[in-house]
PDB file of C-alpha atoms and ligand atoms in Angstrom:
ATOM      1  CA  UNK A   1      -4.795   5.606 -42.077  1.00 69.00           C
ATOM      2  CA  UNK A   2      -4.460   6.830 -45.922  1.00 94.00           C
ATOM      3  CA  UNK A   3      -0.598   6.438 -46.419  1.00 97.00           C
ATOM      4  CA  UNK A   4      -0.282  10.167 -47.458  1.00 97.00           C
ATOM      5  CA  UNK A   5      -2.009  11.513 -44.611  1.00 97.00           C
ATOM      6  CA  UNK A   6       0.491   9.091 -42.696  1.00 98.00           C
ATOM      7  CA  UNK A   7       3.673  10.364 -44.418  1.00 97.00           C
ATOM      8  CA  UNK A   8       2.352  14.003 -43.673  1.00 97.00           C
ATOM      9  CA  UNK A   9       1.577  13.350 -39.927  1.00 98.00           C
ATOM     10  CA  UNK A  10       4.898  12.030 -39.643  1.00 98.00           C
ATOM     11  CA  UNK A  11       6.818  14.706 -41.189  1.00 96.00           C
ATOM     12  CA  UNK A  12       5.187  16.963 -38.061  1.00 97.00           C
ATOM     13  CA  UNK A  13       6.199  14.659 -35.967  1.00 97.00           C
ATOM     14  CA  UNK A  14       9.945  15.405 -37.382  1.00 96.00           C
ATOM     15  CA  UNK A  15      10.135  11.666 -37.778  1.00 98.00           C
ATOM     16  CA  UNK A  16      12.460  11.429 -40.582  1.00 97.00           C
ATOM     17  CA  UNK A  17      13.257   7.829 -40.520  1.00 98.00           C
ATOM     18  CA  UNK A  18       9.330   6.890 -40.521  1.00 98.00           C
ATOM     19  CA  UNK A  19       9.059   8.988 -43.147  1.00 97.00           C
ATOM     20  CA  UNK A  20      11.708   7.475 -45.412  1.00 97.00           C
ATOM     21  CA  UNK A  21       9.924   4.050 -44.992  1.00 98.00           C
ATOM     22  CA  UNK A  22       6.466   5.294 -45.860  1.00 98.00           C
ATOM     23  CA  UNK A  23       7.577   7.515 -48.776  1.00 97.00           C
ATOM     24  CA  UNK A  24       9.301   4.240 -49.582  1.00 98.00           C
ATOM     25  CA  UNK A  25       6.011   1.877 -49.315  1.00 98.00           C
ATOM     26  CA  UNK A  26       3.974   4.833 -51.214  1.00 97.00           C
ATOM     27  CA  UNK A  27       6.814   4.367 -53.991  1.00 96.00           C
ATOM     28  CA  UNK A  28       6.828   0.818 -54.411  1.00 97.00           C
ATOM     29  CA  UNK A  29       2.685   0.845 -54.199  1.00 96.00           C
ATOM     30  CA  UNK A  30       3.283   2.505 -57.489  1.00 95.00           C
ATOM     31  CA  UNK A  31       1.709   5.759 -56.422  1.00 95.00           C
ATOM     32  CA  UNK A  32       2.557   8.909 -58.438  1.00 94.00           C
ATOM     33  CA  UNK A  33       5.610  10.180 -57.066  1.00 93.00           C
ATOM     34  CA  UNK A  34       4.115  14.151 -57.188  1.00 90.00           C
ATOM     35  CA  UNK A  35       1.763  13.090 -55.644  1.00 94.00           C
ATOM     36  CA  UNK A  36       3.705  11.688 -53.291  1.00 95.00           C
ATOM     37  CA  UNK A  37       5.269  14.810 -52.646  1.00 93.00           C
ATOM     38  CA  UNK A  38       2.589  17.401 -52.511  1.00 92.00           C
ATOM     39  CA  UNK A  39      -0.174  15.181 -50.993  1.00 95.00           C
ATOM     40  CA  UNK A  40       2.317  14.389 -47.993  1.00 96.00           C
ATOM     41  CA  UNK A  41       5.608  15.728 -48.093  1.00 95.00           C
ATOM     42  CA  UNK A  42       4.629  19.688 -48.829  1.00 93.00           C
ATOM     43  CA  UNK A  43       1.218  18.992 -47.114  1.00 95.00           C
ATOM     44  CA  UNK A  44       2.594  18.225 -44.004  1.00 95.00           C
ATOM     45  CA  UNK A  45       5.414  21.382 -44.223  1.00 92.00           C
ATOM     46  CA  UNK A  46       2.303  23.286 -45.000  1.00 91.00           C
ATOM     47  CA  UNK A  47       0.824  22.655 -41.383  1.00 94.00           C
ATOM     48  CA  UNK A  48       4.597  22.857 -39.793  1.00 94.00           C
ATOM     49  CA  UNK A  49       4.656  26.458 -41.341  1.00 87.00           C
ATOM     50  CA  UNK A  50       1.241  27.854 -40.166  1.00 92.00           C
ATOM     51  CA  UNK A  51       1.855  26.081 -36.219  1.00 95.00           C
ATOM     52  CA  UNK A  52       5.631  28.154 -36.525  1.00 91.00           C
ATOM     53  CA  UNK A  53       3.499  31.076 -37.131  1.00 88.00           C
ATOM     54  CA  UNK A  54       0.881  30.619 -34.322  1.00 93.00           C
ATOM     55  CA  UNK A  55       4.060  30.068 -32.103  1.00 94.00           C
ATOM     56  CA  UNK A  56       2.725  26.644 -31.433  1.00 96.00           C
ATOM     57  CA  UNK A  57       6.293  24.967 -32.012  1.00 94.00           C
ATOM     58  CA  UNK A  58       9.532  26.043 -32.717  1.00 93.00           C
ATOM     59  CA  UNK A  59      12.784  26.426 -34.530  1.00 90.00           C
ATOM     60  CA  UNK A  60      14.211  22.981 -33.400  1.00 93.00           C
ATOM     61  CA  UNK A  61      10.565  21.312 -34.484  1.00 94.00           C
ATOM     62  CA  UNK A  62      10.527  22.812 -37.793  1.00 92.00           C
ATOM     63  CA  UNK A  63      14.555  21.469 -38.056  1.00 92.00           C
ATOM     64  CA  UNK A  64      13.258  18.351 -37.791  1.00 95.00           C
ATOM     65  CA  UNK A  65      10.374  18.207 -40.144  1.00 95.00           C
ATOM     66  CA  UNK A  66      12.587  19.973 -42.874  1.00 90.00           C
ATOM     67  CA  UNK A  67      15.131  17.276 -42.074  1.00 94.00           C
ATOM     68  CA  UNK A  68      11.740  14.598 -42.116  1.00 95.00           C
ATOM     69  CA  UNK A  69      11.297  16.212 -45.693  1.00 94.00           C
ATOM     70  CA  UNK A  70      14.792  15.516 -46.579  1.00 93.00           C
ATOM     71  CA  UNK A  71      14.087  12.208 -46.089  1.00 95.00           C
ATOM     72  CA  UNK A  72      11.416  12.089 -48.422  1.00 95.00           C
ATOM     73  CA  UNK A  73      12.670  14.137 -50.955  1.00 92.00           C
ATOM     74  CA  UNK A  74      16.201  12.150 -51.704  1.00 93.00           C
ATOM     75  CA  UNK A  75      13.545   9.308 -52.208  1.00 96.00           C
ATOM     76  CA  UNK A  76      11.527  11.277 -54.901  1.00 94.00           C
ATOM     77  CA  UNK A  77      14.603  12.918 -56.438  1.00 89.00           C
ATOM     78  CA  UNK A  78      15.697   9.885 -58.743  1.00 91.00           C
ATOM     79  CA  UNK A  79      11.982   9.375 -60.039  1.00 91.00           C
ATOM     80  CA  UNK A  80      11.986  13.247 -61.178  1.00 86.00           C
ATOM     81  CA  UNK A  81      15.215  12.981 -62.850  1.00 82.00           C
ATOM     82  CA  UNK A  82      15.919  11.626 -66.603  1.00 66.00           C
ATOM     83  CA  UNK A  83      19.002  10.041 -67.187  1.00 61.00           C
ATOM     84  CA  UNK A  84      21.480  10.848 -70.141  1.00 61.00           C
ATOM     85  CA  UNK A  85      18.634  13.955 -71.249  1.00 64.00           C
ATOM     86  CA  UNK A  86      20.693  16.455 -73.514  1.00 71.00           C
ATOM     87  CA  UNK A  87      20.570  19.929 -71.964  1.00 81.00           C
ATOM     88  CA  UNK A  88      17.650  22.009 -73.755  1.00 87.00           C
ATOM     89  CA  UNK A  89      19.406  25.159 -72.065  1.00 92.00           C
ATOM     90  CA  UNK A  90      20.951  26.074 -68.860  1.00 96.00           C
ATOM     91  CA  UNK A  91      19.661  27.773 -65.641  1.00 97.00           C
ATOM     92  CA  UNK A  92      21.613  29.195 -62.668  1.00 98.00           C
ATOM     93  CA  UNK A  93      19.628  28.724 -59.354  1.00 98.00           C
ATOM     94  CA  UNK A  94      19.813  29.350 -56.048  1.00 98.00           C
ATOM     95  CA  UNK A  95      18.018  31.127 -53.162  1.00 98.00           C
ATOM     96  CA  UNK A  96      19.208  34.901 -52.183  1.00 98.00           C
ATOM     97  CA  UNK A  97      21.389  36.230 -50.424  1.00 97.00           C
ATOM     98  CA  UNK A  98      20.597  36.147 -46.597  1.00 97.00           C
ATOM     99  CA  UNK A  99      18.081  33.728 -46.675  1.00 98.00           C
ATOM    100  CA  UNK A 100      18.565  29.626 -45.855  1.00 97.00           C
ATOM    101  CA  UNK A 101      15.491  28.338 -46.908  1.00 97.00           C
ATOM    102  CA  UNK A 102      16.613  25.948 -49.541  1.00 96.00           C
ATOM    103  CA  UNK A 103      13.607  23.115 -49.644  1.00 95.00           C
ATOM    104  CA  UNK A 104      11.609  24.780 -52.231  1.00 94.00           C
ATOM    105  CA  UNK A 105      14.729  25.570 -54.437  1.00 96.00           C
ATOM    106  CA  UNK A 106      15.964  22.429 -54.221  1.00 93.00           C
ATOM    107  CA  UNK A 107      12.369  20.859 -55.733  1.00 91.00           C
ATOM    108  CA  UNK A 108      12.992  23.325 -58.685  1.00 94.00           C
ATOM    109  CA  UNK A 109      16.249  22.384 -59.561  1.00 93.00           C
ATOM    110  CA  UNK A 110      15.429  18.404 -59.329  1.00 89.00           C
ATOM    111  CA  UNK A 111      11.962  19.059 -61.370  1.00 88.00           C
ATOM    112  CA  UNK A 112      14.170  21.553 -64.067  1.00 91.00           C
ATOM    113  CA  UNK A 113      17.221  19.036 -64.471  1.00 88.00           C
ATOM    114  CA  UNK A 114      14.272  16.306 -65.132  1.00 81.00           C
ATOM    115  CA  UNK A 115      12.824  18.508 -67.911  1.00 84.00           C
ATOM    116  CA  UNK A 116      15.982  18.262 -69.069  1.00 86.00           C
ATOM    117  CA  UNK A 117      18.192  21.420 -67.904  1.00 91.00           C
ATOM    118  CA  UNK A 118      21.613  22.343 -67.370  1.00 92.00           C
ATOM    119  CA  UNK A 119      21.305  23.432 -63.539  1.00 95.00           C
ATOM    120  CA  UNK A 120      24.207  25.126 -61.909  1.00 98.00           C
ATOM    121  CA  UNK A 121      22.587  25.071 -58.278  1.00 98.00           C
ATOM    122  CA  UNK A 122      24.666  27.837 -56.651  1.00 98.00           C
ATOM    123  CA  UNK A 123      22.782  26.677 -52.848  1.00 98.00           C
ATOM    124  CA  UNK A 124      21.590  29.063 -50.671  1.00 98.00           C
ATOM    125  CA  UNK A 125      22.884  32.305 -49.481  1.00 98.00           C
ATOM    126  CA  UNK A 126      23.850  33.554 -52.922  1.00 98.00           C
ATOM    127  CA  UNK A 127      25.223  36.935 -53.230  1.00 97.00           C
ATOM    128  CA  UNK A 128      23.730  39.258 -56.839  1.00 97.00           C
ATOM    129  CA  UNK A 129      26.727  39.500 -58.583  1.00 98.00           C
ATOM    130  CA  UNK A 130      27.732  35.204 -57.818  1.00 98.00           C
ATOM    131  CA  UNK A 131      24.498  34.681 -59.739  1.00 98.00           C
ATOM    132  CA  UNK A 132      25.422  36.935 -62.531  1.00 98.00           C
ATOM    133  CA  UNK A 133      29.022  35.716 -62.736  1.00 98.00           C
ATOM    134  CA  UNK A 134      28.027  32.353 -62.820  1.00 98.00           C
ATOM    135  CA  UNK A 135      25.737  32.967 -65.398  1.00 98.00           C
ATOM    136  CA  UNK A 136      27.871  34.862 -67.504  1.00 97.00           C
ATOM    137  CA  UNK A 137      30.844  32.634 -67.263  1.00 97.00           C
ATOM    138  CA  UNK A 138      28.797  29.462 -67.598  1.00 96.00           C
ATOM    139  CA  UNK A 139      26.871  31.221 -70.945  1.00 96.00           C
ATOM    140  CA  UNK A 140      23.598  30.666 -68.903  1.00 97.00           C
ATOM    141  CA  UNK A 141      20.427  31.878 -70.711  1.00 96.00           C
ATOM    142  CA  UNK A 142      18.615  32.098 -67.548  1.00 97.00           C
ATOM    143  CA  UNK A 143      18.704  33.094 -63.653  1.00 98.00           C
ATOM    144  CA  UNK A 144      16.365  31.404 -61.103  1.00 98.00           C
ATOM    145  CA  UNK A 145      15.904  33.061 -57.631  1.00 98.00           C
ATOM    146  CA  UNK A 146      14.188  31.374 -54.602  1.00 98.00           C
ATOM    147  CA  UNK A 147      13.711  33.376 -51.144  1.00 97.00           C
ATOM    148  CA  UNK A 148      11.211  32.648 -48.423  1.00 96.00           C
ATOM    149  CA  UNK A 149      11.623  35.711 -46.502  1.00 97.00           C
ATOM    150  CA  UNK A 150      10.064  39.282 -47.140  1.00 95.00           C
ATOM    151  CA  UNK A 151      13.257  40.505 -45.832  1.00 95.00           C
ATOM    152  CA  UNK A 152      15.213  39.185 -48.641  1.00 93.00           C
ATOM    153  CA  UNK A 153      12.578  39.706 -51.335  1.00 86.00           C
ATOM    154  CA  UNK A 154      14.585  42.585 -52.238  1.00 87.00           C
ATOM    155  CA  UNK A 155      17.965  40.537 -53.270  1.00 92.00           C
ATOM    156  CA  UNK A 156      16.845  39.166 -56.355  1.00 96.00           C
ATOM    157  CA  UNK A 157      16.197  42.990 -57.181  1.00 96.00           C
ATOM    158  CA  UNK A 158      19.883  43.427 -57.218  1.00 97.00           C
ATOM    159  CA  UNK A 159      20.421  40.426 -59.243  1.00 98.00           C
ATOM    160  CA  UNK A 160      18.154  42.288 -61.856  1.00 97.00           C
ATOM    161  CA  UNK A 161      20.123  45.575 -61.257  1.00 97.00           C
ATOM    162  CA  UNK A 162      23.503  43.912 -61.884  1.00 98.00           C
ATOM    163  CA  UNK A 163      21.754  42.551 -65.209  1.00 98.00           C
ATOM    164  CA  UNK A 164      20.949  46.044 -66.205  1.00 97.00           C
ATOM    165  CA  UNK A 165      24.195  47.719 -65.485  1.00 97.00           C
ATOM    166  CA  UNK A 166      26.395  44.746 -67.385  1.00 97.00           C
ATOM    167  CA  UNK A 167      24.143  45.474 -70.373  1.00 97.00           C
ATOM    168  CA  UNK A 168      23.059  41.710 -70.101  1.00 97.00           C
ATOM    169  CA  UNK A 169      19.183  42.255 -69.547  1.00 94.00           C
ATOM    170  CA  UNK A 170      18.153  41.153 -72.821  1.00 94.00           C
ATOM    171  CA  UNK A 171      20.426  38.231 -73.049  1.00 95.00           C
ATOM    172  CA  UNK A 172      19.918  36.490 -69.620  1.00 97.00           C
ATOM    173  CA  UNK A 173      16.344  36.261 -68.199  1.00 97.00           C
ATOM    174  CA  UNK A 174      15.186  36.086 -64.912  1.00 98.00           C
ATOM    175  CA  UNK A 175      12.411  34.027 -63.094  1.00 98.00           C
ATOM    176  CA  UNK A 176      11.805  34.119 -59.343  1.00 98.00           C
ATOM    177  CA  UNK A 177       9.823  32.063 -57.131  1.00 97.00           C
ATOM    178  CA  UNK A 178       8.856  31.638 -52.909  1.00 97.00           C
ATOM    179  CA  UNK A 179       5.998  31.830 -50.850  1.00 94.00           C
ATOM    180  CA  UNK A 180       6.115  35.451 -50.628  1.00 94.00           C
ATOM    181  CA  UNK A 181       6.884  35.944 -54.124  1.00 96.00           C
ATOM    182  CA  UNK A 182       3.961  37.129 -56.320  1.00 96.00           C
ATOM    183  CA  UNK A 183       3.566  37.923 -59.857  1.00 97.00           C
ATOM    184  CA  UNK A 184       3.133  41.551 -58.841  1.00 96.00           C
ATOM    185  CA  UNK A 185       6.509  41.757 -56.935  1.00 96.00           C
ATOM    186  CA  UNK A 186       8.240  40.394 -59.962  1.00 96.00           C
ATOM    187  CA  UNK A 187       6.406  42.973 -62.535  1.00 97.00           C
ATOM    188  CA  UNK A 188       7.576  45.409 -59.282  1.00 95.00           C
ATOM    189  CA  UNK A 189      11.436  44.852 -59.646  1.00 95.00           C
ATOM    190  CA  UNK A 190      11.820  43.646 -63.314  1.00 96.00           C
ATOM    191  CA  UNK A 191      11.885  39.689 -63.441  1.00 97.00           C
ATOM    192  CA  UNK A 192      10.878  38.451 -66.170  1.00 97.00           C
ATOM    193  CA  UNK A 193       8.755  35.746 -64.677  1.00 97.00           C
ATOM    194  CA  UNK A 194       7.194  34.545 -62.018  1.00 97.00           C
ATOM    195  CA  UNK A 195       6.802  30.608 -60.965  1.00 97.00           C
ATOM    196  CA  UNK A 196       4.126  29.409 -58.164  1.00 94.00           C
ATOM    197  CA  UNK A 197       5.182  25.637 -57.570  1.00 91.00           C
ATOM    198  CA  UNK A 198       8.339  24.058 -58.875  1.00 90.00           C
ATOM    199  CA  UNK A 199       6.492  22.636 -62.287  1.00 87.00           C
ATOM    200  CA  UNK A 200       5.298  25.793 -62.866  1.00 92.00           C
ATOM    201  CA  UNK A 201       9.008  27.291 -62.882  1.00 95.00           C
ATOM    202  CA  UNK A 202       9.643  24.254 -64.800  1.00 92.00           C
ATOM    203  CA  UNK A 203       6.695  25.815 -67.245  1.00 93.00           C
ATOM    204  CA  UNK A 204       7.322  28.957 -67.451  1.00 96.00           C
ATOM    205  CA  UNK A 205      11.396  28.630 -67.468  1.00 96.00           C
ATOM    206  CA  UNK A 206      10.653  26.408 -70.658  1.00 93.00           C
ATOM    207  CA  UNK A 207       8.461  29.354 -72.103  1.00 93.00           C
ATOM    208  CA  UNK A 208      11.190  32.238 -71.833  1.00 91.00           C
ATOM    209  CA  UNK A 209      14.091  29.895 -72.991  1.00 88.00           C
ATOM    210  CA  UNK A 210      11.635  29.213 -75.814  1.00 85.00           C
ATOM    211  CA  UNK A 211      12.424  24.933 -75.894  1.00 84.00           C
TER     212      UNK A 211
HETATM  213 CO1  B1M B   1      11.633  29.322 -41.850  1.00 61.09          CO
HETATM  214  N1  B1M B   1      10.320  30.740 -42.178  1.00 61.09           N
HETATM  215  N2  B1M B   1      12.767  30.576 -40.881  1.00 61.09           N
HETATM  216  N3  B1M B   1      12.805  27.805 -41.603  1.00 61.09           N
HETATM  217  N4  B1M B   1      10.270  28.270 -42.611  1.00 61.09           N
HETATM  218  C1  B1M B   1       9.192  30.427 -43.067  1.00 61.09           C
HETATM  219  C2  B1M B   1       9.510  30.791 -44.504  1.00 61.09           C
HETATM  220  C3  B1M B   1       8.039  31.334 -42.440  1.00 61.09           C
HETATM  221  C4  B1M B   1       6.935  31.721 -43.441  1.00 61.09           C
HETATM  222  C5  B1M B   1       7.463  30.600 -41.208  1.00 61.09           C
HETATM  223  C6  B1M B   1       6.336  31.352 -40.530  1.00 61.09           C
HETATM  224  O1  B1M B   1       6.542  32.345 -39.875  1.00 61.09           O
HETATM  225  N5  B1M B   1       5.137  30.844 -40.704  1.00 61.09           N
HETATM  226  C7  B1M B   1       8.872  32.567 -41.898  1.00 61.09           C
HETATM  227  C8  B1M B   1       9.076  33.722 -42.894  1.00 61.09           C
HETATM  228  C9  B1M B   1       8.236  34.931 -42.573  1.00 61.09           C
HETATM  229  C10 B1M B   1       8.413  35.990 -43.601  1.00 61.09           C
HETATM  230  O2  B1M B   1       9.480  36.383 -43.984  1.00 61.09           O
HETATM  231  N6  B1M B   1       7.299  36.480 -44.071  1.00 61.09           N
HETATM  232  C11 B1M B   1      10.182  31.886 -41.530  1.00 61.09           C
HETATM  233  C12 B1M B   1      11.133  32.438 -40.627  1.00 61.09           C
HETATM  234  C13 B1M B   1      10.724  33.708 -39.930  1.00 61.09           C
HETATM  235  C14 B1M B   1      12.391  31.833 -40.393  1.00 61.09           C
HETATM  236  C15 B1M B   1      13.524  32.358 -39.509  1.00 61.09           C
HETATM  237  C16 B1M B   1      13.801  33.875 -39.613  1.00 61.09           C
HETATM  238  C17 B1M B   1      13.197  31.945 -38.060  1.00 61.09           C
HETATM  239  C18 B1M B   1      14.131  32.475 -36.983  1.00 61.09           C
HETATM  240  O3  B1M B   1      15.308  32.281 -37.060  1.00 61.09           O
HETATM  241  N7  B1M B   1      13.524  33.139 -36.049  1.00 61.09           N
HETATM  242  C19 B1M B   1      14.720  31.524 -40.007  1.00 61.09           C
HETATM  243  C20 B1M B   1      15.402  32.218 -41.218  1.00 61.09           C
HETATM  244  C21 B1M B   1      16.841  31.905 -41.333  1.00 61.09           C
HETATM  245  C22 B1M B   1      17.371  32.481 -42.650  1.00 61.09           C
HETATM  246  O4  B1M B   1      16.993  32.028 -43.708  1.00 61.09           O
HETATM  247  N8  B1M B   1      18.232  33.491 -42.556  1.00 61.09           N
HETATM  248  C23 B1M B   1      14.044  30.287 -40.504  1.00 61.09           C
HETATM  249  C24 B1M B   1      14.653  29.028 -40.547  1.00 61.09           C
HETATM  250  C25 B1M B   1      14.055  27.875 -41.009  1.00 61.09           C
HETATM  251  C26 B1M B   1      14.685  26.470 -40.919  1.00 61.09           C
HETATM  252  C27 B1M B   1      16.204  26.490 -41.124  1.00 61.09           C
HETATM  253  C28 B1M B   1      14.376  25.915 -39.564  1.00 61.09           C
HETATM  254  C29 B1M B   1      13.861  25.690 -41.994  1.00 61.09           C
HETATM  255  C30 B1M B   1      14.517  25.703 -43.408  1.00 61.09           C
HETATM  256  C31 B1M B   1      15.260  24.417 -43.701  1.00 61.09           C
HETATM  257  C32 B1M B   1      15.703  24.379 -45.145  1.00 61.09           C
HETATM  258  O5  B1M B   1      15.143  24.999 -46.046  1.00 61.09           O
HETATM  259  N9  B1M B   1      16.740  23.608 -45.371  1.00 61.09           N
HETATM  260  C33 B1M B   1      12.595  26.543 -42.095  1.00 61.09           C
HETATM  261  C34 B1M B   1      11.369  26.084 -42.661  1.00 61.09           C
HETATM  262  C35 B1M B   1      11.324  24.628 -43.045  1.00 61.09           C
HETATM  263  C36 B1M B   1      10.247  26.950 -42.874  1.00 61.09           C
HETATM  264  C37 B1M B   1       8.812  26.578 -43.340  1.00 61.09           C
HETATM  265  C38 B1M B   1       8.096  25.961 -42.150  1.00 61.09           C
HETATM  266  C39 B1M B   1       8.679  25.672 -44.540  1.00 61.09           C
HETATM  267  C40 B1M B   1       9.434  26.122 -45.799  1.00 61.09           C
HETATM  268  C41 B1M B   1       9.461  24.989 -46.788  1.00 61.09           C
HETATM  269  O6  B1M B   1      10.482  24.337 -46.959  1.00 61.09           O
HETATM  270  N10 B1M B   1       8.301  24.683 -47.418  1.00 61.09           N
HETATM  271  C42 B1M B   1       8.238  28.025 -43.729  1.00 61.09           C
HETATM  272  C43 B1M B   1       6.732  28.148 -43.585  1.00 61.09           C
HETATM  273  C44 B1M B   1       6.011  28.071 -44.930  1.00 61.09           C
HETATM  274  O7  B1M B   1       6.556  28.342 -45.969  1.00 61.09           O
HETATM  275  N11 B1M B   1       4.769  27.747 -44.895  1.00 61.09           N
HETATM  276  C45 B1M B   1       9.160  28.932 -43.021  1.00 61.09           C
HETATM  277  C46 B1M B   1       8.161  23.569 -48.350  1.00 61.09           C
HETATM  278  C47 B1M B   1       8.692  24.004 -49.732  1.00 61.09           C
HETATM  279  C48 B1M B   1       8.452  22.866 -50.725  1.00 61.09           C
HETATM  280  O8  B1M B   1       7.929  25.120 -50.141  1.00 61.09           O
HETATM  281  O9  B1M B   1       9.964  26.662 -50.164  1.00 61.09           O
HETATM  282  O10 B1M B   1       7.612  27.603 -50.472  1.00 61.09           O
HETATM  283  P1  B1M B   1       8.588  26.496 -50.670  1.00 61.09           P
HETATM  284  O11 B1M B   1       8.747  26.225 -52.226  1.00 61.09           O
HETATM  285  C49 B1M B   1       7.624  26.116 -53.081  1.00 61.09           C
HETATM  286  C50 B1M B   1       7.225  27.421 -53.769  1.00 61.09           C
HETATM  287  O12 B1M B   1       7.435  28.562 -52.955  1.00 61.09           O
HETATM  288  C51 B1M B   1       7.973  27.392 -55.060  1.00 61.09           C
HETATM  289  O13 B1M B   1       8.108  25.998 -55.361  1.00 61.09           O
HETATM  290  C52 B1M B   1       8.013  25.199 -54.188  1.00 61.09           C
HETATM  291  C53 B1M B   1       6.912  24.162 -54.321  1.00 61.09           C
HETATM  292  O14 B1M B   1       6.942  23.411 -55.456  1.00 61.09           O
HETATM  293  N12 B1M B   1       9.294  27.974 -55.191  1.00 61.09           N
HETATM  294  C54 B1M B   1       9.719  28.441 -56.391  1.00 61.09           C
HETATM  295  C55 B1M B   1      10.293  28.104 -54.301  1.00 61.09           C
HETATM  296  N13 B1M B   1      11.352  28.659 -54.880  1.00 61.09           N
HETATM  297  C56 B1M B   1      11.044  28.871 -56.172  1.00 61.09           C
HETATM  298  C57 B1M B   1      11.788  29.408 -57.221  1.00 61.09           C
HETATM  299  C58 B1M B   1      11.179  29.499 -58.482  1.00 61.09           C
HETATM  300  C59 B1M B   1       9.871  29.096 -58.659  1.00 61.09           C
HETATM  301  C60 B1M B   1       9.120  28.547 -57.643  1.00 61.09           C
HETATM  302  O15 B1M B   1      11.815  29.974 -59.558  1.00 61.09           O
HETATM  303  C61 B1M B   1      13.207  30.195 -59.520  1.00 61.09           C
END
């Protein structure tokens, strides 16, 4: 079987130490590490994500597979990163306030840091005003907020309210990302931009810090 089809089959299977040793074998075949990670890794938590929604498996399966990704991903992370890069600017990051989902956000901090960017990666679970304190006490130029929920669309809202009301709008920017994140709900509450996939953010953060 093609060995990203493998590593993706595996990850549904929640089989995280299979999945270490073929993320491994993909590495040292010299295949590209992103596509490493979208071809298997994310294409595998696609299909986990749409079988949670048709109720075909369940909390403890999807545990697994995100703990399968993990596997993958602490593989992938050094090959994304640059060492000894000087910081083109910083970013504060972390995924909203009531939400847990912390895969995607974690991809955007490892792909920003290897562009070459301060990241102060607050986790997950992040009240509005820790990411604006952090960002004014660390002098961070920008604020990036992850959520995977519709529920908690609405948090980063607040994060763009607290901007406003500290009269810091113009001086910290905002970009927000997730799967139900679109560029319409970020025109909708403010954000200054929207990212689709963590090199995108990477992209786009780039763009509005102007490096
Ligand atoms: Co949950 N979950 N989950 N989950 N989970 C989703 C999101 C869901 C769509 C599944 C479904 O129903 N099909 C659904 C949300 C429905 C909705 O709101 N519309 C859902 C639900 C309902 C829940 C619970 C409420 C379930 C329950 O308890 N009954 C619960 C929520 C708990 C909470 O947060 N309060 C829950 C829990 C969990 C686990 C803990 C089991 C686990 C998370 C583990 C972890 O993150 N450490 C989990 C998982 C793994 C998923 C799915 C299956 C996969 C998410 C993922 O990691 N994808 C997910 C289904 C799906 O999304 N298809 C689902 C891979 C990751 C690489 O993609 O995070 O989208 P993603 O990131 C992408 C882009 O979105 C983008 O870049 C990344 C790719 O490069 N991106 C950004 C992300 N952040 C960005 C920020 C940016 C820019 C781009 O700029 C700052």
């Amino acid at each position: 079987m093609d060995l990203l089809k493998e590593i993706s089959e595996s990850l549904q299977k929640g089989d995280d130490a299979k999945v270490g040793e073929l993320t491994q074998k993909a590495i040292d075949e010299g295949m590209v590490p992103k596509e490493i990670l979208d071809d298997g890794l994310i294409a595998g938590m696609d299909v986990i994500g749409k079988r949670f929604r048709a109720h075909e498996i369940f909390l403890p399966d999807v545990l697994l597979s995100a703990r399968a990704m993990y596997a993958g991903m602490d593989l992938l992370k050094p090959l994304f990163l640059r060492d000894e890069v000087p910081s083109i600017g910083k970013v504060v990051l972390g995924t909203v306030q009531g939400d847990l989902h912390d895969i995607g956000k974690n991809l955007v901090s490892i792909m920003l840091k290897g562009a070459g960017f301060e990241v102060f990666d607050l986790g997950k679970d992040v009240p509005p005003e820790v990411f604006v304190d952090t960002a004014e006490r660390e002098e961070a130029g920008i604020i990036g907020m992850s959520t995977l929920l519709t529920t908690t669309a609405p948090a980063m809202g607040r994060v763009i309210e607290i901007l406003k009301e500290r009269g810091l709008n113009d001086k910290i920017k905002t970009i927000v990302g997730g799967a139900p994140v679109s560029q319409d709900l970020a025109n909708e509450i403010g954000a200054d931009a929207y990212g689709y996939d963590a090199a995108n953010a990477v992209d786009t953060v780039r763009g509005i810090a102007g490096v």
